[in-house]
Coordinates of C-alpha atoms in Angstrom, one line a residue:
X1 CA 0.0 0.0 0.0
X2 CA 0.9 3.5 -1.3
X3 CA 1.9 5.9 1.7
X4 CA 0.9 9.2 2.2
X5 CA 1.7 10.9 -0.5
X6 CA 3.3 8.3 -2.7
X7 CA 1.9 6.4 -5.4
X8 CA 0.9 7.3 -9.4
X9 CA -0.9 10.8 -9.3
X10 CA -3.0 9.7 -11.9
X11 CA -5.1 8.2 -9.3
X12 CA -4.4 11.4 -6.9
X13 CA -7.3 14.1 -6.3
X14 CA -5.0 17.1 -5.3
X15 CA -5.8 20.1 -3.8
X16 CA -5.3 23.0 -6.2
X17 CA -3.9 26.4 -4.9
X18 CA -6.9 28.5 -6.6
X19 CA -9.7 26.3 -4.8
X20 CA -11.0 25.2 -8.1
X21 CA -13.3 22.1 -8.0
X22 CA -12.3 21.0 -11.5
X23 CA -15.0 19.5 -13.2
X24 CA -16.5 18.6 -9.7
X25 CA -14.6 16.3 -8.9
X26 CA -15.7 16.7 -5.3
X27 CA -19.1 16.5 -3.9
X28 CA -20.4 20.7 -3.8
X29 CA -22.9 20.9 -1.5
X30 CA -24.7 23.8 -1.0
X31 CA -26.8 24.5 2.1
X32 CA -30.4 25.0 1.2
X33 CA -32.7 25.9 4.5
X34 CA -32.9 29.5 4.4
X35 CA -33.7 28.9 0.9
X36 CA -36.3 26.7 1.6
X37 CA -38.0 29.4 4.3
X38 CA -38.1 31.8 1.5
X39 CA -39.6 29.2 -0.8
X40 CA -42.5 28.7 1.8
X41 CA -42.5 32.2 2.5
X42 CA -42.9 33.7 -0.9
X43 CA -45.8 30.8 -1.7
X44 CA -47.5 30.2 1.8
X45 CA -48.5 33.7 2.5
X46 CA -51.5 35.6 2.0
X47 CA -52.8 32.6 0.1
X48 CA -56.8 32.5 -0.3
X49 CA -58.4 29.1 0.2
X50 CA -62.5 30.3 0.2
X51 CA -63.6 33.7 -0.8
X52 CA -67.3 33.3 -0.3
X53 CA -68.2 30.1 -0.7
X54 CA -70.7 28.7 1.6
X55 CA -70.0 31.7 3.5
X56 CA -66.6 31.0 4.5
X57 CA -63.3 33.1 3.6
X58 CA -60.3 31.3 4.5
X59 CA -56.5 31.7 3.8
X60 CA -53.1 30.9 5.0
X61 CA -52.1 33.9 7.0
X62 CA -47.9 32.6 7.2
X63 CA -45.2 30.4 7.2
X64 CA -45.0 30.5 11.4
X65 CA -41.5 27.8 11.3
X66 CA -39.6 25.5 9.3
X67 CA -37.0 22.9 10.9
X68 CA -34.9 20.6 9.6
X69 CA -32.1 20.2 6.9
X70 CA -32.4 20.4 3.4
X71 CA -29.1 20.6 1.4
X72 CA -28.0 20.3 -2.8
X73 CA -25.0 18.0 -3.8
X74 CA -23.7 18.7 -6.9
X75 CA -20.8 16.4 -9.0
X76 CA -20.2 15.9 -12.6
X77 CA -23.0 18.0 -13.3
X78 CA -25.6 15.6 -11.3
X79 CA -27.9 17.2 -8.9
X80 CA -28.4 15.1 -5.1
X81 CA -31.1 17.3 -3.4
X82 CA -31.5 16.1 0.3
X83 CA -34.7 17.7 2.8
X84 CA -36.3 16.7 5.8
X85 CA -38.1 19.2 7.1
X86 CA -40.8 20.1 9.8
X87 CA -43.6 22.9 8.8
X88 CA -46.3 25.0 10.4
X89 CA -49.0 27.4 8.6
X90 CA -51.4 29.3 10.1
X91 CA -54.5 30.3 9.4
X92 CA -57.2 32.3 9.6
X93 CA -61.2 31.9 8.6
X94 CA -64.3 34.3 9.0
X95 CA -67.8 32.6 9.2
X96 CA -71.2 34.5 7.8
X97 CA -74.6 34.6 7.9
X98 CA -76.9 34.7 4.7
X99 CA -77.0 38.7 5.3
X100 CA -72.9 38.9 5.6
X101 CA -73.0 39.5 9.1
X102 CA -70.0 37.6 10.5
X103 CA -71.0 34.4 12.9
X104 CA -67.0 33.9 14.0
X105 CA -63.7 34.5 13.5
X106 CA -61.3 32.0 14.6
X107 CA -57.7 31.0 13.8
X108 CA -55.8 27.6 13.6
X109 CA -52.3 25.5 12.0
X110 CA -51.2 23.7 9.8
X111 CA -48.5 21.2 10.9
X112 CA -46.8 19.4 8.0
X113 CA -44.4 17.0 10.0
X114 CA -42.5 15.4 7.6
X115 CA -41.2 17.0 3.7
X116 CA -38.7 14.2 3.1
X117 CA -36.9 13.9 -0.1
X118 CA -37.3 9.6 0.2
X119 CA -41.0 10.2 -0.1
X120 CA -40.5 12.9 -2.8
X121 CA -43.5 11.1 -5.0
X122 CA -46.0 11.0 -2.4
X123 CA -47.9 14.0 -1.0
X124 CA -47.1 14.8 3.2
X125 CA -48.6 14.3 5.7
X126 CA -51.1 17.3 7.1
X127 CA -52.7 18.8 10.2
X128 CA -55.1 21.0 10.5
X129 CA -55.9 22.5 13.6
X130 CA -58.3 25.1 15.2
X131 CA -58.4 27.1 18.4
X132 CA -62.2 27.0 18.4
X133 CA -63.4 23.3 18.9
X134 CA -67.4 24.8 18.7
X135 CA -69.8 23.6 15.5
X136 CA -68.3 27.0 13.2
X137 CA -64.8 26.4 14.2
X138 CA -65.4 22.7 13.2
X139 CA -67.4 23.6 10.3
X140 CA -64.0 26.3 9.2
X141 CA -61.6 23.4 10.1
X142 CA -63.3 20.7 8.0
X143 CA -63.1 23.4 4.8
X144 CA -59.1 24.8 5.4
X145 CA -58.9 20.9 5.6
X146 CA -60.3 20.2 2.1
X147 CA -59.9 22.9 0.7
X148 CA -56.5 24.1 2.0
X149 CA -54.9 20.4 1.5
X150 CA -55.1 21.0 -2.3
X151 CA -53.4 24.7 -2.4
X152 CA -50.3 22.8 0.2
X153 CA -49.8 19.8 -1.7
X154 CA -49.2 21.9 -5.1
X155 CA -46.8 24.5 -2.9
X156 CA -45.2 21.3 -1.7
X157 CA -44.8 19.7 -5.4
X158 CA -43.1 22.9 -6.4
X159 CA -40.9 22.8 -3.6
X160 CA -39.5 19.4 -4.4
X161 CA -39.4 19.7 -8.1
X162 CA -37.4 23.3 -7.9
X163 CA -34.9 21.4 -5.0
X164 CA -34.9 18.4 -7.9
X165 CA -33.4 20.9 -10.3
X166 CA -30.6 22.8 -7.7
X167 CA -32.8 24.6 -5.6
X168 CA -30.5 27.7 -4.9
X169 CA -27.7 26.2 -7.5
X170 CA -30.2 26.0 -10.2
X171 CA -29.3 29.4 -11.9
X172 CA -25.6 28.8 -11.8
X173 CA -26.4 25.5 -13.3
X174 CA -27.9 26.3 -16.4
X175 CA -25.2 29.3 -16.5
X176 CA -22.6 26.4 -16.9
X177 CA -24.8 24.9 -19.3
X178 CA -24.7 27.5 -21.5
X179 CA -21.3 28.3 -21.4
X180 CA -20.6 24.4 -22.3
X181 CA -22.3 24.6 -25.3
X182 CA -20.8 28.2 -26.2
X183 CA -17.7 27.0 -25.9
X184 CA -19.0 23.8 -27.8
X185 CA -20.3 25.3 -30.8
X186 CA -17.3 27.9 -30.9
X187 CA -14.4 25.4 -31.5
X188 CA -16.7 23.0 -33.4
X189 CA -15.6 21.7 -37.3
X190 CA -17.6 20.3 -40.0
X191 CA -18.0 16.4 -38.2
X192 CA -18.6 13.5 -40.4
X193 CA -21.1 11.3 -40.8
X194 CA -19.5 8.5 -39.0
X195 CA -18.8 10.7 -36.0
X196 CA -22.6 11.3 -36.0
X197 CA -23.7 7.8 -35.5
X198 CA -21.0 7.1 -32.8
X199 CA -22.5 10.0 -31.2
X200 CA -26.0 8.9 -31.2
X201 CA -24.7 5.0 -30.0
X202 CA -23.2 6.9 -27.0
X203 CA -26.3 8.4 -26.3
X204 CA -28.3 5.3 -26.5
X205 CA -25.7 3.8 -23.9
X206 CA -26.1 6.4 -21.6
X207 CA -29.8 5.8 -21.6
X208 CA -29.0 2.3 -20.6
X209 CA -26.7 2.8 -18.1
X210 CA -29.6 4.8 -16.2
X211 CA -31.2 1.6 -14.9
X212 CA -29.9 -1.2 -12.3
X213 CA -31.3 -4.8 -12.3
X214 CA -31.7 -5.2 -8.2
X215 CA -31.1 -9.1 -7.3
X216 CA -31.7 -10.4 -4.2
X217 CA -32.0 -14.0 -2.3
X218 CA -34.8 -14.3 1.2
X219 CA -35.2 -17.9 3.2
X220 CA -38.7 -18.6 4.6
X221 CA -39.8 -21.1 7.0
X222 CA -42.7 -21.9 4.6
X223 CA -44.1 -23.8 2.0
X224 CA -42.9 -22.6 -1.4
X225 CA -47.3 -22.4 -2.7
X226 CA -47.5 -20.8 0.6
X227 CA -45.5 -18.2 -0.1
X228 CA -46.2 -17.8 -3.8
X229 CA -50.1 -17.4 -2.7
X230 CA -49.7 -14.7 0.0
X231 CA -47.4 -12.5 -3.1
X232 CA -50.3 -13.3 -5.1
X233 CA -53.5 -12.7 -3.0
X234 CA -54.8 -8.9 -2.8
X235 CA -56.5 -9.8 0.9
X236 CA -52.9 -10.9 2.1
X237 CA -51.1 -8.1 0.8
X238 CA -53.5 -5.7 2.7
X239 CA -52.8 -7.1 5.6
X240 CA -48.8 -7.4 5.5
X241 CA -48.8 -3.9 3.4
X242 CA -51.7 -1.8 5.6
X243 CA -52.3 -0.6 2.6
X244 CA -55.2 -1.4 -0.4
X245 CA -54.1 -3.7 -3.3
X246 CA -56.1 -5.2 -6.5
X247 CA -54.0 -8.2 -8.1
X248 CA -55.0 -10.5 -10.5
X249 CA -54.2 -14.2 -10.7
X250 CA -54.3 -14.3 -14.1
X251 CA -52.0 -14.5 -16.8
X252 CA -52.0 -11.0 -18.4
X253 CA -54.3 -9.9 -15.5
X254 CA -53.6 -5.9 -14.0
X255 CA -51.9 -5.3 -10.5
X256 CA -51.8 -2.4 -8.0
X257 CA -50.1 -2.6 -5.2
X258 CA -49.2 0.0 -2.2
X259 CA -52.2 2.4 -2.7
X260 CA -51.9 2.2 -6.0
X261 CA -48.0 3.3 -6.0
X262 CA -46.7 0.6 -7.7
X263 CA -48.8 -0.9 -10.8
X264 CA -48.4 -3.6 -13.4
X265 CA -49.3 -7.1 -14.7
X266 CA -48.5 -10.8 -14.6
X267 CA -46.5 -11.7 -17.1
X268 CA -45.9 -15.2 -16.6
X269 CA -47.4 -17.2 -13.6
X270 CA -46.2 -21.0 -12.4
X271 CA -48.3 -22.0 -9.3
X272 CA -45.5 -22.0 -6.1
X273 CA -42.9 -21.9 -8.8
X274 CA -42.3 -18.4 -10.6
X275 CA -43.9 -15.1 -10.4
X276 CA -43.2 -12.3 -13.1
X277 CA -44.5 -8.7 -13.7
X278 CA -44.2 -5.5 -14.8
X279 CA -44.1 -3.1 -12.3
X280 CA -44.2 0.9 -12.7
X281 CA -43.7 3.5 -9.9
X282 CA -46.0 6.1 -9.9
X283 CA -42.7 8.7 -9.5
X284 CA -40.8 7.2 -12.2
X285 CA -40.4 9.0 -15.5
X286 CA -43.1 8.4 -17.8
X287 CA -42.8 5.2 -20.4
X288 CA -40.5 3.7 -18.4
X289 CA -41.4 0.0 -17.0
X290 CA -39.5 -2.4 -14.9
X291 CA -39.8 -6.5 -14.5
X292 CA -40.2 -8.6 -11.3
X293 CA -38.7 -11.8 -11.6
X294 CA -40.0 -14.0 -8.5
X295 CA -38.8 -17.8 -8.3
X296 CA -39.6 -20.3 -5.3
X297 CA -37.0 -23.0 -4.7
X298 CA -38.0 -25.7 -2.0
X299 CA -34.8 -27.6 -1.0
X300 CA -36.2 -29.4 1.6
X301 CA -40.1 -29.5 2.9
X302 CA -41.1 -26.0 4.9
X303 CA -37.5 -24.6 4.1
X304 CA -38.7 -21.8 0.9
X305 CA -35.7 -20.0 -1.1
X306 CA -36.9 -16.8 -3.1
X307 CA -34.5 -15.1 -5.6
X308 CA -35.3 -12.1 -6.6
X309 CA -34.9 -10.3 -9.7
X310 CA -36.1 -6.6 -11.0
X311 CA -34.4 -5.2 -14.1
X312 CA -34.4 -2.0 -15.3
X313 CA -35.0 -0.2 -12.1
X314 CA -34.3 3.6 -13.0
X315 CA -31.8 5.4 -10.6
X316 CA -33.8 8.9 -11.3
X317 CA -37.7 9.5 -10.7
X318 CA -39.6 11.9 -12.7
X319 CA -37.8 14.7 -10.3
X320 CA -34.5 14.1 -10.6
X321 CA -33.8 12.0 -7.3
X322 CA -31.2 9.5 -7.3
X323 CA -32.3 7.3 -4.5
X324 CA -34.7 5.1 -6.7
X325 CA -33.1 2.0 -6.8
X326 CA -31.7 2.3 -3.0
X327 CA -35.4 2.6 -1.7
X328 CA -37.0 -0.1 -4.2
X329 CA -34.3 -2.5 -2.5
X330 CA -34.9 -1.5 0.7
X331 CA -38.9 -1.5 0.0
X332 CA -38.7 -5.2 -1.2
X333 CA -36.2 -6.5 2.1
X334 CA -38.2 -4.2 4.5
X335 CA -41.8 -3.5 3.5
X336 CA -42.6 -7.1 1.6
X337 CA -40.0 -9.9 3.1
X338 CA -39.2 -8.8 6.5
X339 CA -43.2 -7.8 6.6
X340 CA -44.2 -11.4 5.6
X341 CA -42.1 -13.3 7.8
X342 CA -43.3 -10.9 10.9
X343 CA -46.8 -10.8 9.6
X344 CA -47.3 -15.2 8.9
X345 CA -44.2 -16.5 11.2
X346 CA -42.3 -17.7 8.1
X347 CA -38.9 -16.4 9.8
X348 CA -36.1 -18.4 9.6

């Protein structure tokens, strides 16, 4: 081993005297929380929910806090956004009679506990409170709640697709971006046409290399047509999942799974033997489809072996996160296997 120091510089990322990152090299991260107050800010003030209707005006008065991290990588061009954050609104809402004379006035919150870029694809979770519990301040509560939710969910979309694109880094992005294809079209020559098509093979390899294939191998104290018919039964999957399902058992037949998050069909179906799909994430870019490739190996009697299989897994959603193929893996050890063998006793 190479001491301190020693070794081929080739392989040697070296500090340079002017501070430059050269081509990124190293991980730029840029610190995004005051960034994302001003988001909030600018979006979640003054915002009118009702203005009339049913005799109700509402609106979001403020942004009252906003806790947590939230954070930009940047290397070789590719943007990492990272958030967790904690969020509070308040509110305001004016109740009148038929005759516009006003019945109450009351104010409340709106506690968003949880903006995390790992659940990036799925709306937050919300709050909405009231300090007056009477039948108006219910009555307010109940429309800020449906109402309001709507108006919070699109701020909240906005917010995670401007962090997907470099939140605070995003103009000096594109400025790069420019300047690359300046520079580009400045020192380019007449190319010929076999430069062309190499060009365009690249590019269809690069579109490739954005997918992984995620293999993995679980052991079960079950029988394998156990197994196989708890994967393949929508009643079963509720109850390991909590959450609603519709599968077919049928060749060709539709599946949605996870509240609708994940959906597909079978493919190809051997009773306690093989399951495959095609499975599509909700986040995921559109067009894009992946294949679950389930097979059930029983070396001895109530001893099941399931090797897993899911090919072209994309590492980027539809907002630029990277962390695609690390949460499908850790969804199908955590959230399906570890789930059934807690849920049916199948743990080895």
């Amino acid at each position: 081993m190479a001491k301190y120091g020693e070794g081929d510089k080739r392989w040697i990322v070296e500090d340079r005297p002017d501070g430059a990152n050269v081509h990124n090299w190293h991980w730029a991260e840029t610190d995004c929380i005051e960034w994302s107050r001003n988001f909030f800010n600018q979006h979640l003030t003054n915002v009118t929910v009702l203005n009339g209707e049913g005799n109700l005006y509402i609106k979001i008065k403020k942004l009252e806090k906003l806790e947590g991290e939230a954070y930009v990588n940047v290397r070789k061009g590719k943007i990492i956004p990272g958030y967790e954050l904690n969020v509070t609104l308040l509110w305001e809402g004016e109740a009148r009679d038929s005759e516009g004379g006003v019945l109450l006035k009351a104010e409340g919150s709106v506690e968003i506990p949880y903006i995390s870029d790992e659940n990036a694809d799925e709306n937050p979770e919300l709050r909405v409170l009231v300090k007056d519990e009477g039948p108006i301040g219910k009555r307010l509560r109940e429309a800020m709640w449906d109402k309001g939710k709507v108006l919070i969910f699109e701020k909240v979309r906005g917010y995670v697709e401007s962090m997907a694109k470099g939140g605070p880094c995003k103009e000096e992005l594109e400025a790069k971006k420019v300047t690359g294809k300046k520079e580009e079209a400045g020192g380019s020559v007449m190319v010929e046409k076999k430069e062309v098509v190499k060009k365009e093979v690249k590019k269809e390899e690069k579109r490739k290399e954005g997918f992984k294939t995620i293999t993995m191998t679980e052991k079960f104290s079950c029988r394998a047509k156990d197994l196989y018919e708890i994967l393949m039964d929508e009643n079963r999957w509720k109850g390991f999942t909590m959450s609603n399902a519709r599968i077919s058992k049928e060749v060709g037949g539709e599946i949605s799974i996870f509240d609708g998050s994940v959906t597909g069909k079978n493919l190809e179906l051997q009773e306690g033997k093989l399951i495959v799909q095609k499975w599509r994430f909700g986040s995921w870019p559109d067009g894009i489809d992946s294949t679950v490739r389930l097979t059930f190996e029983e070396p001895e009697p109530g001893v099941t072996i399931v090797k897993l299989k899911h090919v072209d897994v994309p590492e980027e959603d539809r907002y630029g996160n990277s962390t695609v193929v690390e949460n499908t893996e850790r969804g199908w050890r955590d959230l399906i296997f570890h789930k059934i063998r807690a849920v049916f006793g199948f743990g080895i």
